[in-house]
Coordinates of N, CA and C in Angstrom, one line a residue:
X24 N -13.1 2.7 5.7 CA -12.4 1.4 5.4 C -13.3 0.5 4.8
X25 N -12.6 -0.3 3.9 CA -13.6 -1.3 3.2 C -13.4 -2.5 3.9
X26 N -14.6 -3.5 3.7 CA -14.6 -4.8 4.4 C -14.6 -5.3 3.1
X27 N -14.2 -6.4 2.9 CA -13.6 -7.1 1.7 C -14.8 -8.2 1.4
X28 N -15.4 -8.5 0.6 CA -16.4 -9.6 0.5 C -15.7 -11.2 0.1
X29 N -14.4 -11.0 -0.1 CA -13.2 -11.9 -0.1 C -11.8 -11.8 0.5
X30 N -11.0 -12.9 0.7 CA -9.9 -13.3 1.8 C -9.1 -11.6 1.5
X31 N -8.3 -11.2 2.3 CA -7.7 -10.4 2.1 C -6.1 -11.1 0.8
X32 N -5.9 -12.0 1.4 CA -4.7 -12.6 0.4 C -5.4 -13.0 -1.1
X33 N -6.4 -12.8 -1.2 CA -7.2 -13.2 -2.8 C -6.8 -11.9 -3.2
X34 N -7.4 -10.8 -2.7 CA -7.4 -9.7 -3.3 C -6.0 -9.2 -3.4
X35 N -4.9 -9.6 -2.5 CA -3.3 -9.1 -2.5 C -2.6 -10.0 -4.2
X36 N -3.2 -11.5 -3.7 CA -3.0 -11.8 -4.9 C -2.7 -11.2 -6.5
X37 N -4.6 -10.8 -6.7 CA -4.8 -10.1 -7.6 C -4.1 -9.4 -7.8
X38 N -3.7 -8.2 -6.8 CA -2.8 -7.0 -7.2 C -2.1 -7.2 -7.7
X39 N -1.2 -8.5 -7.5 CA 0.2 -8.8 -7.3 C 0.3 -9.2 -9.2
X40 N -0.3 -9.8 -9.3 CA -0.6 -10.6 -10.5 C -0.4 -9.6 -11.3
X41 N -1.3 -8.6 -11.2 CA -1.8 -7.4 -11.9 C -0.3 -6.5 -12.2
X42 N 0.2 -6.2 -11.0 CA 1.5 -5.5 -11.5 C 2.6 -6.0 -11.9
X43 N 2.7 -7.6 -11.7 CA 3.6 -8.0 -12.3 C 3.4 -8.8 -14.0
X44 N 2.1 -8.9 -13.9 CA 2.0 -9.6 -15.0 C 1.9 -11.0 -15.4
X45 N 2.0 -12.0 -14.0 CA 1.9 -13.2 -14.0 C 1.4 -14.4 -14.9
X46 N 0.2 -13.7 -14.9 CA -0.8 -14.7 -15.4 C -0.8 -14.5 -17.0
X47 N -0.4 -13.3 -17.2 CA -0.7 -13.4 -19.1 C 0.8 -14.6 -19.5
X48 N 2.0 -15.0 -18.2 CA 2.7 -15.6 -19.0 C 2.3 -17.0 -18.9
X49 N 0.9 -17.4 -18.2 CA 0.6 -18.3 -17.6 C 0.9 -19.2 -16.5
X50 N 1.8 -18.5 -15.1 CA 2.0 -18.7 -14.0 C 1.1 -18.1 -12.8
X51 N 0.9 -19.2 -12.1 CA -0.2 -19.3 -10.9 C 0.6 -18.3 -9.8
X52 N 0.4 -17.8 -9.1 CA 1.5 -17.0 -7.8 C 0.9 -18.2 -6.5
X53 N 1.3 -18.7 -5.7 CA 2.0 -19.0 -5.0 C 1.6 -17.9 -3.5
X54 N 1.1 -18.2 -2.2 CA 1.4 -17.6 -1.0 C 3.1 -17.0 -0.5
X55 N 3.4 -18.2 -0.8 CA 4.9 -17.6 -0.4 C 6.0 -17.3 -1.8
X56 N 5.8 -17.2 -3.0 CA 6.5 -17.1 -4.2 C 7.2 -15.8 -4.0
X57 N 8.7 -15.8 -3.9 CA 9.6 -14.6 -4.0 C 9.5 -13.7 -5.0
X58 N 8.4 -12.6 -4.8 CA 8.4 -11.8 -5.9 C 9.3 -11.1 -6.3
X59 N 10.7 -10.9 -5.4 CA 11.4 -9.9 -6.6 C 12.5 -11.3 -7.3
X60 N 12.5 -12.3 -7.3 CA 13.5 -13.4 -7.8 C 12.3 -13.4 -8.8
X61 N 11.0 -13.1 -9.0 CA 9.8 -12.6 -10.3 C 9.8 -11.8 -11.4
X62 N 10.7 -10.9 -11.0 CA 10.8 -9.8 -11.8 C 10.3 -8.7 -10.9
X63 N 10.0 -8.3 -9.5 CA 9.6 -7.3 -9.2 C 10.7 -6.6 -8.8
X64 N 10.3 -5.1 -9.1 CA 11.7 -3.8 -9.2 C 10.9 -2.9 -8.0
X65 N 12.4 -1.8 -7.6 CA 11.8 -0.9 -6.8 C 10.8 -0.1 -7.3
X66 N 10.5 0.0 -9.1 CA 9.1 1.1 -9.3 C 7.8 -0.2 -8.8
X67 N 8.2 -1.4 -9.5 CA 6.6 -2.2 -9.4 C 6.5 -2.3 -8.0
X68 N 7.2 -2.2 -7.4 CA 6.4 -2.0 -5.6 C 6.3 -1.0 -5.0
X69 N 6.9 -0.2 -5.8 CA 6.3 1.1 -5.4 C 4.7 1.5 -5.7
X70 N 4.3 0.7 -7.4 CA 3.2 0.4 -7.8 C 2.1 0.0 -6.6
X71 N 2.6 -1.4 -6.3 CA 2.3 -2.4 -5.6 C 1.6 -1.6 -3.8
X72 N 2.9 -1.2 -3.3 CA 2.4 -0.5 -2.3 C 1.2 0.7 -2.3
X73 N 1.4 1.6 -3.2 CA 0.0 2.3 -4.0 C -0.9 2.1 -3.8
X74 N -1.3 0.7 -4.9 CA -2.8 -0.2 -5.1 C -2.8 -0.9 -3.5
X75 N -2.2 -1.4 -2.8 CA -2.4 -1.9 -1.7 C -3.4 -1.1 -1.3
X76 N -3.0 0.1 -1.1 CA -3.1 1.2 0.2 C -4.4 1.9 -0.3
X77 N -4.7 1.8 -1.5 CA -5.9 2.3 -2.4 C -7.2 1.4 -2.2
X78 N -6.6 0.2 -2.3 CA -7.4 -0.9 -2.2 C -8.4 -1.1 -1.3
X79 N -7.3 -1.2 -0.3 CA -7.4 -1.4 1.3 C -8.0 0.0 2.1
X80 N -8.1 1.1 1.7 CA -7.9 2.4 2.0 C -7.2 2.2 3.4
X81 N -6.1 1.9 3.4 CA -5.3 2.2 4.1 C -3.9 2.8 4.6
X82 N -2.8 3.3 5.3 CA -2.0 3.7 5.1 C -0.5 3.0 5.9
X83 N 0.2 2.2 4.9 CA 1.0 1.0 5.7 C 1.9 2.3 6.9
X84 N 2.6 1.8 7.7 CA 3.4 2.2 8.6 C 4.3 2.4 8.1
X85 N 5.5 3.1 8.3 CA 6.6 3.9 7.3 C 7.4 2.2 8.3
X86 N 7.0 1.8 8.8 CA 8.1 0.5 9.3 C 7.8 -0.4 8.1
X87 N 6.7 -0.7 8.1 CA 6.4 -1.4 6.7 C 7.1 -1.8 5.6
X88 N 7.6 -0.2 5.1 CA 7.9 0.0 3.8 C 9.4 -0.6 3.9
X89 N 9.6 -1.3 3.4 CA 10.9 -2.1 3.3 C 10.7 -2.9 2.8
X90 N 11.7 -3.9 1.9 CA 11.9 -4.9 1.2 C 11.0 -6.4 1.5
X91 N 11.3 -6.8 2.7 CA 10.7 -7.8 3.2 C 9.4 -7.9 3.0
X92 N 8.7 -6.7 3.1 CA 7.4 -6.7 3.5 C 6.7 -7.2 2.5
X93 N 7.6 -6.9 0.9 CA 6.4 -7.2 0.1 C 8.0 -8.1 -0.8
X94 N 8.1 -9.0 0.0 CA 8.2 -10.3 -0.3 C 7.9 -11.1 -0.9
X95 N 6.5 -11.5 -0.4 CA 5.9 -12.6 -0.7 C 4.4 -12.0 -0.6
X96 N 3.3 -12.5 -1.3 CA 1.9 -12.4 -1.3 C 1.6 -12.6 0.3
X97 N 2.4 -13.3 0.8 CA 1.6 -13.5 2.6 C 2.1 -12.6 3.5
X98 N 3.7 -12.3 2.5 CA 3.8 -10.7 3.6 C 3.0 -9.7 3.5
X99 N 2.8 -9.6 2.2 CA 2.3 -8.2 2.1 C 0.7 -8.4 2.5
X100 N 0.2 -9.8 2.9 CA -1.1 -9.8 3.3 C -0.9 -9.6 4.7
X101 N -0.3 -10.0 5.1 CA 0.4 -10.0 6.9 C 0.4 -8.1 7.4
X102 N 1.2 -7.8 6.8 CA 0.9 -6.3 6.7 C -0.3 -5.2 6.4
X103 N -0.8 -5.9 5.6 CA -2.1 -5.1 5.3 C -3.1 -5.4 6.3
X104 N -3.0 -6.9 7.3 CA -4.2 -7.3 8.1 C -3.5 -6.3 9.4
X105 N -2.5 -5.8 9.2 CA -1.8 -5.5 10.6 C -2.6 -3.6 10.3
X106 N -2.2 -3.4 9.4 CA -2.5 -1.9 9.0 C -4.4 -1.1 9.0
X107 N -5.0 -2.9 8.6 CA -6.3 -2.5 9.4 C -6.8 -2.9 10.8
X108 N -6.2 -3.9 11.6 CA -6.3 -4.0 13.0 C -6.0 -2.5 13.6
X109 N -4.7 -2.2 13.1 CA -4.2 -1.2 14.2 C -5.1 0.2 13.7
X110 N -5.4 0.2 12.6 CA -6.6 1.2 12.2 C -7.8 0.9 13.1
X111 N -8.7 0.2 12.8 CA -9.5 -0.1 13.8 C -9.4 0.1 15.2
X112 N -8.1 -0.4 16.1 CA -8.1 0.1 17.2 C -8.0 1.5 17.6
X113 N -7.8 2.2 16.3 CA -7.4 3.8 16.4 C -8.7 4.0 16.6
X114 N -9.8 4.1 15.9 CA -10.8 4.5 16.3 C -12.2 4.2 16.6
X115 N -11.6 2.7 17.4 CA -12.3 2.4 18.3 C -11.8 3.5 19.9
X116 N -10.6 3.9 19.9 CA -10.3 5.1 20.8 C -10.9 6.0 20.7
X117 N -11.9 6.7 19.9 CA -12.0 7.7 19.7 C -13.3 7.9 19.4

């Protein structure tokens, strides 16, 4: 697992930006900004979930994967901080 040398929501950010394209139209994203009232579709989150999980080398929970989650930049950061706690406690059992 990687430790991030920046906020986890900077780096969710980025993604976000990145798959949707935000910034080349000149729009800032926002913590809570509704990304699919953005233009995001079921492939760019499917994108989205991908690079997360790449990123983060992690593996969200099949509860995860639903609409809500990747909401907003703070959900999907909410989730990813969940997806490395409960990693961590995995093998700190072991």
């Amino acid at each position: 697992m990687i430790v991030p040398q920046e906020p986890v929501v900077e780096i969710v950010r980025r993604i976000v930006d990145k798959q949707l394209n935000l910034s080349a139209h000149g729009y800032e994203l926002d913590a809570d900004d509704d990304l699919w009232n953005m233009g995001m579709t079921s492939l760019t989150c499917m994108g989205l979930m991908l690079t997360v999980e790449d990123t983060f080398q992690i593996e969200l929970p099949e509860e995860a994967l639903r609409e809500g989650t990747f909401r907003t930049v703070g959900t999907i950061t909410a989730a990813v901080e969940a997806a490395r706690s409960a990693h961590e406690k995995s093998e700190r059992r072991v």
